[in-house]
XYZ file of C-alpha atoms in Angstrom:
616
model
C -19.434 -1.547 6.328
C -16.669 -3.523 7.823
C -12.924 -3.392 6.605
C -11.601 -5.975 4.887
C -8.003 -7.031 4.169
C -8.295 -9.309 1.506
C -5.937 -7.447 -1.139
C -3.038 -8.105 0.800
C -1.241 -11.260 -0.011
C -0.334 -11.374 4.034
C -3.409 -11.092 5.490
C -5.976 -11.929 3.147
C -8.488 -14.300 5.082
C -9.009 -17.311 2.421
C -11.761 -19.711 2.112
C -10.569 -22.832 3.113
C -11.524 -26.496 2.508
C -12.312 -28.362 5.589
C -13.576 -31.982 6.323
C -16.948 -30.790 6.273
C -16.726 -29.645 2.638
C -15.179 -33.166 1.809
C -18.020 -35.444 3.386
C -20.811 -32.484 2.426
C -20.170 -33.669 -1.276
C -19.788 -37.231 -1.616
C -23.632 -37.907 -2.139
C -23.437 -36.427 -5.259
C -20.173 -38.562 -6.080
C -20.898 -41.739 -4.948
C -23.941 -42.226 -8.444
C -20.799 -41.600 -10.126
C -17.880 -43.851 -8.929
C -17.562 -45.555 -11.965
C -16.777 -42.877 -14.126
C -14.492 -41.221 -11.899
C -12.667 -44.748 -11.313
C -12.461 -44.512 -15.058
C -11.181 -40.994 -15.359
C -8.558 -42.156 -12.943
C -7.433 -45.052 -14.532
C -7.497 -42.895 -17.948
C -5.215 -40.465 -15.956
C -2.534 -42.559 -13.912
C -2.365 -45.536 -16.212
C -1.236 -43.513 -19.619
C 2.485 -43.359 -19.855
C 4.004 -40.726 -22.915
C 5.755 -44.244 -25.032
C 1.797 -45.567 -25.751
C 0.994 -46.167 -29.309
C -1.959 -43.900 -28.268
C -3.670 -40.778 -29.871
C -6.205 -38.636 -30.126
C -6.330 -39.533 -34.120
C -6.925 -43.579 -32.549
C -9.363 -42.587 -29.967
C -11.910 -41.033 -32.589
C -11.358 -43.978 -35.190
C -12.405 -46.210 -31.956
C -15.452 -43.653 -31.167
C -16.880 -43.777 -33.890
C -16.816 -47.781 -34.458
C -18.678 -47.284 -30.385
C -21.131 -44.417 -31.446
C -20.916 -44.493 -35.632
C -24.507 -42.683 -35.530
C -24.320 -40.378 -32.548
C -24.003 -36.824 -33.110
C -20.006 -35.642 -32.758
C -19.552 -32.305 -33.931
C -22.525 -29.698 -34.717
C -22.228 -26.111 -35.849
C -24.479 -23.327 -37.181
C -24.776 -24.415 -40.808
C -23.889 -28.636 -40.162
C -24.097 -31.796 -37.831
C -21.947 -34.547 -38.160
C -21.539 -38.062 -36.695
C -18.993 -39.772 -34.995
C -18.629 -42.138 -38.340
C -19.050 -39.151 -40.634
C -16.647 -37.192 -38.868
C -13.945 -39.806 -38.671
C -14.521 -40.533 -42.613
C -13.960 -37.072 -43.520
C -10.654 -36.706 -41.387
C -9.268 -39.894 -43.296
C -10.108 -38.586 -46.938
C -8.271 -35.181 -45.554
C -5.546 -36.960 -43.921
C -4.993 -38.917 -46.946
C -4.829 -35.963 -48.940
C -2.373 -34.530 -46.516
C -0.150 -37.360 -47.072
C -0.066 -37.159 -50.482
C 1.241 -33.520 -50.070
C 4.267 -35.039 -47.745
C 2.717 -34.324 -44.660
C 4.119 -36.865 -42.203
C 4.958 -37.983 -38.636
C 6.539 -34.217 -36.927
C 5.311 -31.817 -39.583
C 3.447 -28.986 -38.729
C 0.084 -28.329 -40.702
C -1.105 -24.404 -39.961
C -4.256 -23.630 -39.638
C -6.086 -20.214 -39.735
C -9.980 -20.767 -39.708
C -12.612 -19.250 -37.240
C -15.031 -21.288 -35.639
C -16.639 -24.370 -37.562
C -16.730 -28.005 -38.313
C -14.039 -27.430 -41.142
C -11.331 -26.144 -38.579
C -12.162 -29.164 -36.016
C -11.720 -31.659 -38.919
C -8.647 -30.168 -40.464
C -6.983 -30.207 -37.365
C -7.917 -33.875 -36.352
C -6.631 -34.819 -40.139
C -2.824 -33.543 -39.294
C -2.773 -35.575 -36.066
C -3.922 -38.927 -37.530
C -0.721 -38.679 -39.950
C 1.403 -37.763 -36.405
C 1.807 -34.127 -37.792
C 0.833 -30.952 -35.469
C -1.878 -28.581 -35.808
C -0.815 -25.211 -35.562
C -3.739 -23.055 -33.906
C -3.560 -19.781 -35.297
C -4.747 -17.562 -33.377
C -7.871 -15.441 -35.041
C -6.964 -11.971 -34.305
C -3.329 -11.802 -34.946
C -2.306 -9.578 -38.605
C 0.818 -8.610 -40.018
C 3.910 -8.948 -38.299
C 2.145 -10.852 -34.884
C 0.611 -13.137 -37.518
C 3.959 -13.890 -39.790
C 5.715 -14.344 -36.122
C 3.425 -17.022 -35.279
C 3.394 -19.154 -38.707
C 7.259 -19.002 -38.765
C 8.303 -19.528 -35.409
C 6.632 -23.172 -35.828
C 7.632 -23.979 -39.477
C 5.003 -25.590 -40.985
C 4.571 -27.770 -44.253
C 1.299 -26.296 -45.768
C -1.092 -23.446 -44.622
C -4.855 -23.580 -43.950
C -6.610 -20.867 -44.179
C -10.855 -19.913 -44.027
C -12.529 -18.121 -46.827
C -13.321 -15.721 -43.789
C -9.573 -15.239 -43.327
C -7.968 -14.952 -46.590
C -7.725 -10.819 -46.419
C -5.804 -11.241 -43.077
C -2.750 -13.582 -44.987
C -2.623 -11.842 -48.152
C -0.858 -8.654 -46.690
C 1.877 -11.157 -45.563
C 1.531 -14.221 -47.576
C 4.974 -12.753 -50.312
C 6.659 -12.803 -46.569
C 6.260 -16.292 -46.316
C 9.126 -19.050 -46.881
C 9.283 -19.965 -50.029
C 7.998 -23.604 -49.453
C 4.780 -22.562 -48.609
C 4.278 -21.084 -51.569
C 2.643 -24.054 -53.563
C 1.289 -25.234 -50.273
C -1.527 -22.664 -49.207
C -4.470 -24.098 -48.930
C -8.416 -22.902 -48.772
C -11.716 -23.951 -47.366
C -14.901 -22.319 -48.227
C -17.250 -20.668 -46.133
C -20.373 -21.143 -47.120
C -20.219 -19.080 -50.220
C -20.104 -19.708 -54.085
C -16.771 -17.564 -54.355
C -14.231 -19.270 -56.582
C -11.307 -20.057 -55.013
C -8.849 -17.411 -54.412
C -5.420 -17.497 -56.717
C -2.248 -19.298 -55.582
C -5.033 -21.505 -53.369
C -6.108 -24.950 -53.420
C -9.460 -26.036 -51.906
C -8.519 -28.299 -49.617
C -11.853 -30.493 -48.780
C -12.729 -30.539 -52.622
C -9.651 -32.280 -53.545
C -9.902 -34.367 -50.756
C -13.247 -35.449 -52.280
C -11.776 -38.392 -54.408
C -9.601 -39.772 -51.259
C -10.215 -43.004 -49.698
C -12.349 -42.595 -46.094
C -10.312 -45.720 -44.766
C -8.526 -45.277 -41.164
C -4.896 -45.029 -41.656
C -2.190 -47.317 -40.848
C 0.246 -44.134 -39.384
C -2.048 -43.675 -37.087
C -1.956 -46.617 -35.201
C 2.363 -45.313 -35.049
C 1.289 -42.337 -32.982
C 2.782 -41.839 -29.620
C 1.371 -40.340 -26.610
C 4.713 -38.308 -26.502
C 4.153 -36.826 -29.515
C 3.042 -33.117 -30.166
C -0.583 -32.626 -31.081
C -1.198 -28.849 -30.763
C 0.693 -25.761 -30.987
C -1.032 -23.633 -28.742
C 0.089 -19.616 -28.623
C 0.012 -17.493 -25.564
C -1.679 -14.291 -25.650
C 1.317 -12.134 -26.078
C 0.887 -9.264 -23.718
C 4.409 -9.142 -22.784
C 5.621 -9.403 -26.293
C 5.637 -11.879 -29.408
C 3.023 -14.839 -28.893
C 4.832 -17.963 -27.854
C 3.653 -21.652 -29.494
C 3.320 -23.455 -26.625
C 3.305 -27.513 -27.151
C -0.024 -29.492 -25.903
C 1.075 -32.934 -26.472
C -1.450 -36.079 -26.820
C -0.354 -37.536 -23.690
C -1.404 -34.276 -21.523
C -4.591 -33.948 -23.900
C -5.387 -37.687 -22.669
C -4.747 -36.791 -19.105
C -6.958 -33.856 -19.480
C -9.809 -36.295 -20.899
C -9.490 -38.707 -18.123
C -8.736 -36.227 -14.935
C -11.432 -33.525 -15.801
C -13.851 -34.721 -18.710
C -14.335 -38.246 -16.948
C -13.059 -38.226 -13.055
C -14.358 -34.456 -12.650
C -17.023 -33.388 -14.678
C -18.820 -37.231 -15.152
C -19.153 -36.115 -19.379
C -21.427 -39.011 -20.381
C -22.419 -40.254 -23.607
C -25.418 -37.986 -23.914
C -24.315 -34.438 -22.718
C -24.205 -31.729 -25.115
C -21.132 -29.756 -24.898
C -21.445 -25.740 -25.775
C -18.055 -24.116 -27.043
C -18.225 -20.434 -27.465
C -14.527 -19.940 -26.626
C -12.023 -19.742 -29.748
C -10.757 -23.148 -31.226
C -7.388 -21.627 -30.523
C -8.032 -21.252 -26.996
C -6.467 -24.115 -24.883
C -10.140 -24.412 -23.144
C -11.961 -25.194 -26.219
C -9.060 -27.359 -27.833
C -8.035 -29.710 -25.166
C -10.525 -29.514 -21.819
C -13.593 -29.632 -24.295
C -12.616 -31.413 -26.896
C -11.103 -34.244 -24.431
C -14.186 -34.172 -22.580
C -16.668 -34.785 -25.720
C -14.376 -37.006 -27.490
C -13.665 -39.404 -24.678
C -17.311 -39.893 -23.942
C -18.793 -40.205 -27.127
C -20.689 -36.592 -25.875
C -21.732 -33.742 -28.847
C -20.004 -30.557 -29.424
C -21.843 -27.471 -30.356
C -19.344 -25.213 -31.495
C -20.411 -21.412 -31.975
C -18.577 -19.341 -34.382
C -17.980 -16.407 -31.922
C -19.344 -15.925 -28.456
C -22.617 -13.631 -28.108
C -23.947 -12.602 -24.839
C -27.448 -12.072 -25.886
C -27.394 -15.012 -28.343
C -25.630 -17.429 -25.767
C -28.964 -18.515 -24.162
C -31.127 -18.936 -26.843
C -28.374 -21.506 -28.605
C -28.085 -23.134 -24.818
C -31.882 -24.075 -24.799
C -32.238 -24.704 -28.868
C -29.355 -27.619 -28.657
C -30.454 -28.852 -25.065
C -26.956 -28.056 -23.911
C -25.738 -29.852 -20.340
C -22.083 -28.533 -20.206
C -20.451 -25.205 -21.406
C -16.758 -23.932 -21.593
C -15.829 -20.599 -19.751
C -13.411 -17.721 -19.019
C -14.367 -15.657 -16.131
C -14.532 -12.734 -18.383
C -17.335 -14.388 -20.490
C -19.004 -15.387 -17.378
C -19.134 -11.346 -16.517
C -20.563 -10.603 -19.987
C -23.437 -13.281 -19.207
C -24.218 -12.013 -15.518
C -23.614 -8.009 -16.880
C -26.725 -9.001 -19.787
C -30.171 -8.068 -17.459
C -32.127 -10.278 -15.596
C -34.716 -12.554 -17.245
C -37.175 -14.540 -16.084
C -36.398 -17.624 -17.838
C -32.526 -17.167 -16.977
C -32.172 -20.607 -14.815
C -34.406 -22.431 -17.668
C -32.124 -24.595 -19.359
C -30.555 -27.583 -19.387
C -27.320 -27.427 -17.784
C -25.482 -29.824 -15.600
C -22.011 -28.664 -15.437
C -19.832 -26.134 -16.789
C -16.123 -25.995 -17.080
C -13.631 -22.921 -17.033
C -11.572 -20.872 -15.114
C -11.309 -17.247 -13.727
C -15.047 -17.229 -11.975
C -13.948 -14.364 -9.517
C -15.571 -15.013 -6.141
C -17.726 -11.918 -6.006
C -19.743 -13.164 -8.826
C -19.665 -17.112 -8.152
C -22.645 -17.513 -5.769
C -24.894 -14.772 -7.797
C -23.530 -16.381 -11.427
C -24.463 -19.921 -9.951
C -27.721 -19.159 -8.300
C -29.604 -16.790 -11.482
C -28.416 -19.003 -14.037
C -29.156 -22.533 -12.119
C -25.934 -24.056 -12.377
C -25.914 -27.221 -10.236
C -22.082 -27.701 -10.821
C -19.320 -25.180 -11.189
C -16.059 -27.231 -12.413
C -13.802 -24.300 -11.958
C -10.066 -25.114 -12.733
C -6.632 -24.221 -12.886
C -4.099 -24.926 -15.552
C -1.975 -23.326 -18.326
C -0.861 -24.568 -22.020
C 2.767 -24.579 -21.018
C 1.786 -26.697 -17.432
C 1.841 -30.256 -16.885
C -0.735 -30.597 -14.051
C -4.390 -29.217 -13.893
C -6.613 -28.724 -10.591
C -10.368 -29.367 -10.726
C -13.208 -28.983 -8.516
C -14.120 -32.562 -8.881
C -16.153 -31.808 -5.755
C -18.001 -29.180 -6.391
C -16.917 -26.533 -3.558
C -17.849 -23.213 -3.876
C -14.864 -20.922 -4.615
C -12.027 -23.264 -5.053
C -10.012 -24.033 -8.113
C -10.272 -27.784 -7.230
C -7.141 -29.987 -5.827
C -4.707 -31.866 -7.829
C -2.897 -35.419 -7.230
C 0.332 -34.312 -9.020
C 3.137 -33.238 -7.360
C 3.090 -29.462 -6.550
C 4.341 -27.254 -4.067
C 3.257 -23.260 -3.178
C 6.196 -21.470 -1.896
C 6.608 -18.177 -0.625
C 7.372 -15.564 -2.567
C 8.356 -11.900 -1.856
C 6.692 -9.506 -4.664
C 8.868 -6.221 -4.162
C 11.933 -8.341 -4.781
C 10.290 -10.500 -7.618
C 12.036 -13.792 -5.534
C 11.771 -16.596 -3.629
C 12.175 -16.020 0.053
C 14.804 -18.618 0.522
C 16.084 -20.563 4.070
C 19.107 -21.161 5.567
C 20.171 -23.694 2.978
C 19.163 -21.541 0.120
C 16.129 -23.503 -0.975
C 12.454 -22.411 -1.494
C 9.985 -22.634 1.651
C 6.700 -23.663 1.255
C 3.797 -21.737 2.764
C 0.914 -22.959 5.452
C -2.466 -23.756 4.844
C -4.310 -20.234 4.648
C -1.732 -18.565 2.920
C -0.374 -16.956 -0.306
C 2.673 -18.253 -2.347
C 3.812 -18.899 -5.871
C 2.504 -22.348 -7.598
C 5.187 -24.713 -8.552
C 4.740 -27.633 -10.342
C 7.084 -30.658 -10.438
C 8.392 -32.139 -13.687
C 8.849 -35.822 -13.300
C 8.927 -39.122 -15.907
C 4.880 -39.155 -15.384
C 4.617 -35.500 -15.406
C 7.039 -33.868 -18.363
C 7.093 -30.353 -19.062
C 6.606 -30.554 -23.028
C 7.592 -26.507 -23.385
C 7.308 -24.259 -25.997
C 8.659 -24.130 -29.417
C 11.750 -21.681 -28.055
C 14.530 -23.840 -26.177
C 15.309 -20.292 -24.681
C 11.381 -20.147 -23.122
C 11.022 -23.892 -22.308
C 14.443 -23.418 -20.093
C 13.359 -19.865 -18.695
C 9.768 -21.601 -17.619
C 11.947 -23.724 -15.390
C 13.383 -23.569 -11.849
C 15.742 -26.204 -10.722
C 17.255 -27.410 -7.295
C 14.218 -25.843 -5.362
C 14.004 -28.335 -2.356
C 16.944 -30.576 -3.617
C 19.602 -31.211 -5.645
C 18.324 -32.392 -8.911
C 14.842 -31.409 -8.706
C 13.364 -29.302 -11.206
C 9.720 -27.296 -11.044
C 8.051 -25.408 -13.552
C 7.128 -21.366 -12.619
C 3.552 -20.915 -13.117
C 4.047 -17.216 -12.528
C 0.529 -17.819 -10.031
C -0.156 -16.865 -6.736
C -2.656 -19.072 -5.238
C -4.343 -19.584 -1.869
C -3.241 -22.958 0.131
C -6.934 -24.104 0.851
C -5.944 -27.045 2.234
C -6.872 -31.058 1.571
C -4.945 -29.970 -1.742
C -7.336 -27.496 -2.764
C -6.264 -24.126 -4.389
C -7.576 -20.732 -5.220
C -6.120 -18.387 -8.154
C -5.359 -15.078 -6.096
C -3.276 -13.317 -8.644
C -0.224 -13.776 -11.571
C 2.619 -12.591 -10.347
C 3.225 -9.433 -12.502
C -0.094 -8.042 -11.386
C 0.615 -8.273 -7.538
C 2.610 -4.877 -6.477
C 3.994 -3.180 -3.254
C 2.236 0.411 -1.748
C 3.047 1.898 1.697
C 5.102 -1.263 2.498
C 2.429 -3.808 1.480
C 1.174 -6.013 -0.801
C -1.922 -5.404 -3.228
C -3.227 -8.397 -5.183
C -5.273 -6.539 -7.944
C -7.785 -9.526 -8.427
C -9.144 -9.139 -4.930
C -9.212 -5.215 -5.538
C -10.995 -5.437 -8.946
C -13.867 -8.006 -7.069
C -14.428 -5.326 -4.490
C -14.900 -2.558 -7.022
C -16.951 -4.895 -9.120
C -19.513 -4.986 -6.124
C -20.294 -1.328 -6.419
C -23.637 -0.046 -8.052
C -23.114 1.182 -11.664
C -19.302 -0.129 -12.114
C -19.677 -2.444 -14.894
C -15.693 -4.019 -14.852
C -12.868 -3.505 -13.147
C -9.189 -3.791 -14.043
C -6.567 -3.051 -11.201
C -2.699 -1.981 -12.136
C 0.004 -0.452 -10.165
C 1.922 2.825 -11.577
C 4.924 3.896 -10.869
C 4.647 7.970 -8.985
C 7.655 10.222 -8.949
C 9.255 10.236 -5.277
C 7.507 7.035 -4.022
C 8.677 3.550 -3.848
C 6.159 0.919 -5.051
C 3.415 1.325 -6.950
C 0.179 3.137 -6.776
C -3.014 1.555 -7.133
C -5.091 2.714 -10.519
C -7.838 1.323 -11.973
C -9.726 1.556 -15.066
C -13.332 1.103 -15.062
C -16.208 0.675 -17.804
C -19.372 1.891 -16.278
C -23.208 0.819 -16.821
C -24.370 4.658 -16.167
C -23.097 7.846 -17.189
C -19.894 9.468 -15.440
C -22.601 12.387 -13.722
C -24.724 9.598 -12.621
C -21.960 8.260 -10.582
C -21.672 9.565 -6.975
C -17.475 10.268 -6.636
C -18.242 10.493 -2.681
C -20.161 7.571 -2.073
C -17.646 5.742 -4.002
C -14.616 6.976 -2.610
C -16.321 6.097 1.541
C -16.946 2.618 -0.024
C -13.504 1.431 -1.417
C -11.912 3.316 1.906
C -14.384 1.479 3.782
C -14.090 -2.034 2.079
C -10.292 -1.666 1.505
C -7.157 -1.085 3.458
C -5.702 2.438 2.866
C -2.821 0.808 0.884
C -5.318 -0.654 -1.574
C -7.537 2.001 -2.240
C -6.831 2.999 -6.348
C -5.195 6.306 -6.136
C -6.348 6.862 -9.985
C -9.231 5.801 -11.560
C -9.369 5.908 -15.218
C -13.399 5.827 -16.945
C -13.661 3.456 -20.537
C -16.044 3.693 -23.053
C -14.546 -0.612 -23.290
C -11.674 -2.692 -21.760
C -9.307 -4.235 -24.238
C -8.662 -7.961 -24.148
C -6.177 -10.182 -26.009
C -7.363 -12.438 -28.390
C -7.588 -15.188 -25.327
C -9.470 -12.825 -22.944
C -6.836 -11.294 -20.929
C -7.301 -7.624 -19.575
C -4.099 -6.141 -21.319
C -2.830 -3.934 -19.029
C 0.798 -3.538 -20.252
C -0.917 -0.902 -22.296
C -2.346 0.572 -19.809
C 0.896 0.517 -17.287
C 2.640 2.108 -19.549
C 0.073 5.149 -19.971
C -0.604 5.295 -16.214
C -2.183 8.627 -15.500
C -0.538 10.997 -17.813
C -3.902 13.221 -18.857
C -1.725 14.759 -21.821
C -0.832 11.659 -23.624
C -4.824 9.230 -22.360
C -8.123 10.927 -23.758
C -10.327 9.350 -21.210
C -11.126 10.526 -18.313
C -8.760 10.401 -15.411
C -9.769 10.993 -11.568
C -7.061 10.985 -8.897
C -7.952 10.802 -4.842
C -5.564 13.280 -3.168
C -4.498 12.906 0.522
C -7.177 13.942 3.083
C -9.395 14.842 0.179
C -12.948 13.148 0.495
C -13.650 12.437 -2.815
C -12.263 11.464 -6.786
C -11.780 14.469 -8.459
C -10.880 14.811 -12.419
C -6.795 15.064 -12.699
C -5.970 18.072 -14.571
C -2.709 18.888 -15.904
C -1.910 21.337 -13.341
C -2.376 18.520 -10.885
C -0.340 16.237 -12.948
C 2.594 18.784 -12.894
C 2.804 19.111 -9.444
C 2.187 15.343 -8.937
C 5.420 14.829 -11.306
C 7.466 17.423 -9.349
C 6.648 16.246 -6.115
C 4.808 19.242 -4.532
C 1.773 17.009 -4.202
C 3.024 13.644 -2.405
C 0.831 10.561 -2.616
């Protein structure tokens, strides 16, 4: 086998975009011109002052498309005209309660109908919907409802244990204003609750005149991040960036048409599902099946039962999929496009191929960033290009900064090379933030090129691909420095993920006694047993695959990897463990100098690793 260089952010060979790729895919655009010249005129022509909404746009859908299907789940199907009447008898309701233009309406429901209508209720009146994320208890949970004050709570029968333990911790004027939807049970509703579509019951269904007051500027989501580094922040997904969403990807990129079906298995909380999916269904009159949790070995079945054309991804769910074994009927379904991001490249072509997946609309984007890349085109490997202003700039990871010129200002890199994604705040292209003032300001770098200009930090490495095309290489904290080099763990983890029996890969740096840098370890869930796994033969492939710098140094073996509730790795946990065998009860191997082969770390090992006698 040949050696690669890929981990290094240097001298990583990147695939690039070219002419050929351009004019290679334009028979497959030109059938769709007038959608994408659509899309496009969705995207440019939307400025934040419009009396425009997402609350408007479904009262308008569903006087287009009052029978076709909008919203379907495992128990329900609704149309576009039963939808929109239900959202105005709960809006109504809402209104009654106070809830008004700028509130904040919490919700804390799993996947279902119930938690798509609530939501869509709050923004008709101009209020937020508060996403709650799932997953979070106690103190994460209480952090989350206060830090974005809202006027009433929402919460699923499913749910209800996970607020009680905190619900005396609330402020006191949500204390008459906790409210409760059923789930599919006969339970009575619980005390110091209100049932929330049973009182809306008696409402008028009539569209609502504060609607038509809504501003694109306005907030529609509070969306949280996934809180690895600390307390979740509520990030602020306003309508105007979930209309350029619908235009730039659902319309211009993906060609959503009236009559696609549209799979969500991702949370409702999850920035994917809420704005990319919903924008994409909603602004084309499409149908969303919504599942109430993701299931790899249920996922195909409920593909082929609802004739489903488009799905919503992480990478990690596309692993789970390709890890499930082979089937003969894997490529029978229906599917024209699906839409995600964080398809590593070492499954792409294999993921693409079994499952028969004509179009891969990988992107890039983040809740707290104003601009979104999409492979419009449908290149292999490539995060897609962007029109918005941007700029990738080169950026020294043992130093954690900008490498700066003469004049002090950022440089940006070449074609073929690695830097730090920046992207420009302007009039048409606002940074809406997060809740904090403190985090929206922190998010921001200013007088990069010039004077006066202001950028926001993705905290991204990407690959310049050229004819504006990007490709996620790593986030910054995840990129460290061995033996005077760079290591990008997502190129590591892909080469490990190649190897026979290694089911995932997650690469970290640790910090070793006496060394500068950081140590490659990773920790690895396997599809066989430990014994069945040849330590030798692995060890001659990662040195033969990867530069010496890159090879782990540790490996640690999981029964699982842990993910955050939005399907993160978290591997602050696992940084902060490193390799100390006293404190981790999995197993730990270590690769020694000029030793051939993993071998288990024992706490002798560990001592003299610690005291230096053994230098890595």
């Amino acid at each position: 086998m040949t050696k690669t260089t890929i981990t290094s952010v240097e001298h990583r060979p990147p695939r690039l975009v070219n002419l050929w790729n351009i004019i290679r895919s334009q028979p497959a655009i030109v059938p769709n011109i007038p959608k994408i010249a659509k899309g496009l005129y969705n995207l440019l022509s939307v400025k934040p002052s419009q009396k425009k909404s997402i609350g408007r746009l479904l009262e308008q859908q569903a006087q287009r498309y009052p029978d076709s299907p909008f919203l379907v789940d495992d128990t329900q199907q609704l149309s576009y005209h039963q939808a929109n009447s239900t959202v105005n008898r709960l809006a109504h309701l809402l209104q009654q309660q106070g809830v008004g233009s700028g509130d904040v309406v919490a919700l804390f429901l799993e996947n279902r109908c119930e938690l798509m209508l609530a939501s869509l209720a709050a923004l008709k009146l101009g209020a937020v919907a508060t996403m709650l994320n799932t997953s979070q208890r106690q103190d994460v949970l209480l952090h989350s409802i206060n830090i974005t004050n809202p006027k009433l709570v929402v919460v699923g029968e499913e749910l209800v244990s996970a607020l009680e333990p905190i619900r005396n911790k609330l402020p006191e004027q949500l204390g008459d204003n906790l409210w409760y939807i059923p789930d599919n049970s006969r339970q009575p509703t619980p005390t110091g609750y209100r049932d929330l579509f049973k009182h809306a019951e008696t409402q008028p269904d009539n569209n609502l005149a504060a609607t038509r007051e809504v501003c694109l500027h306005q907030p529609a989501f509070y969306v949280f991040t996934s809180g690895t580094t600390g307390m979740p922040k509520a990030s602020i997904m306003s309508h105007y960036r979930w209309f350029k969403a619908m235009g730039g990807i659902g319309m211009a990129s993906m060609y959503i048409r009236k009559d696609d079906v549209f799979y969500c298995a991702l949370p409702l909380y999850h920035n994917n599902a809420l704005s990319l999916t919903l924008s994409a269904v909603l602004g084309n009159g499409a149908q969303m099946v919504i599942a109430r949790k993701f299931s790899a070995t249920r996922f195909w079945d409920d593909i082929r039962k609802h004739k489903v054309t488009a799905f919503c991804y992480i990478g990690e769910l596309c692993r789970y999929l390709y890890n499930q074994p082979a089937q003969p009927d894997d490529a029978n379904n229906s599917l024209r496009v699906i839409l995600g991001n964080g398809l590593r490249p070492d499954i792409w072509m294999p993921f693409k191929e079994r499952f028969g997946i004509p179009h891969i609309n990988e992107f890039y984007g983040a809740s707290e960033v104003n601009l979104v890349f999409t492979n419009a085109l449908n290149l292999d490997c490539t995060a897609g290009c962007c029109p918005l202003p941007h700029a990738i700039v080169k950026w020294d990871v043992e130093t954690d900064k900008p490498v700066l010129d003469k004049r002090g200002r950022m440089q940006k890199v070449s074609t073929g090379e690695t830097g730090l994604l920046l992207a420009k705040v302007t009039d048409k292209s606002p940074f809406d933030g997060y809740t904090s003032n403190d985090a929206t300001e922190g998010k921001l770098l200013r007088n990069v090129f010039k004077n006066g200009d202001s950028y926001i930090n993705t905290g991204d490495l990407v690959i310049k691909q050229g004819f504006m095309h990007i490709a996620f290489a790593d986030r910054l904290g995840d990129t460290f420095r061995w033996k005077g080099e760079n290591v990008a763990t997502a190129e590591v983890e892909s080469i490990i993920n190649r190897y026979p029996g290694i089911e995932q890969a997650v690469v970290y740096g640790v910090d070793v006694p006496g060394a500068d840098g950081k140590a490659g370890m990773a920790a690895l869930t396997l599809d066989c047993t430990i014994a069945e796994l040849s330590l030798q033969d692995l060890t001659s492939y990662l040195r033969n695959e990867l530069p010496v710098y890159a090879v782990p140094l540790f490996i640690r073996i999981r029964e699982q990897q842990k993910m955050t509730s939005t399907f993160k790795y978290q591997k602050v946990e696992l940084k902060k463990e490193s390799f100390d065998v006293d404190a981790v009860k999995e197993p730990i191997l270590t690769l020694l100098p000029e030793e051939a082969r993993y071998q288990p770390l024992t706490h002798d090992l560990l001592t003299q690793i610690n005291s230096q006698q053994i230098r890595l």
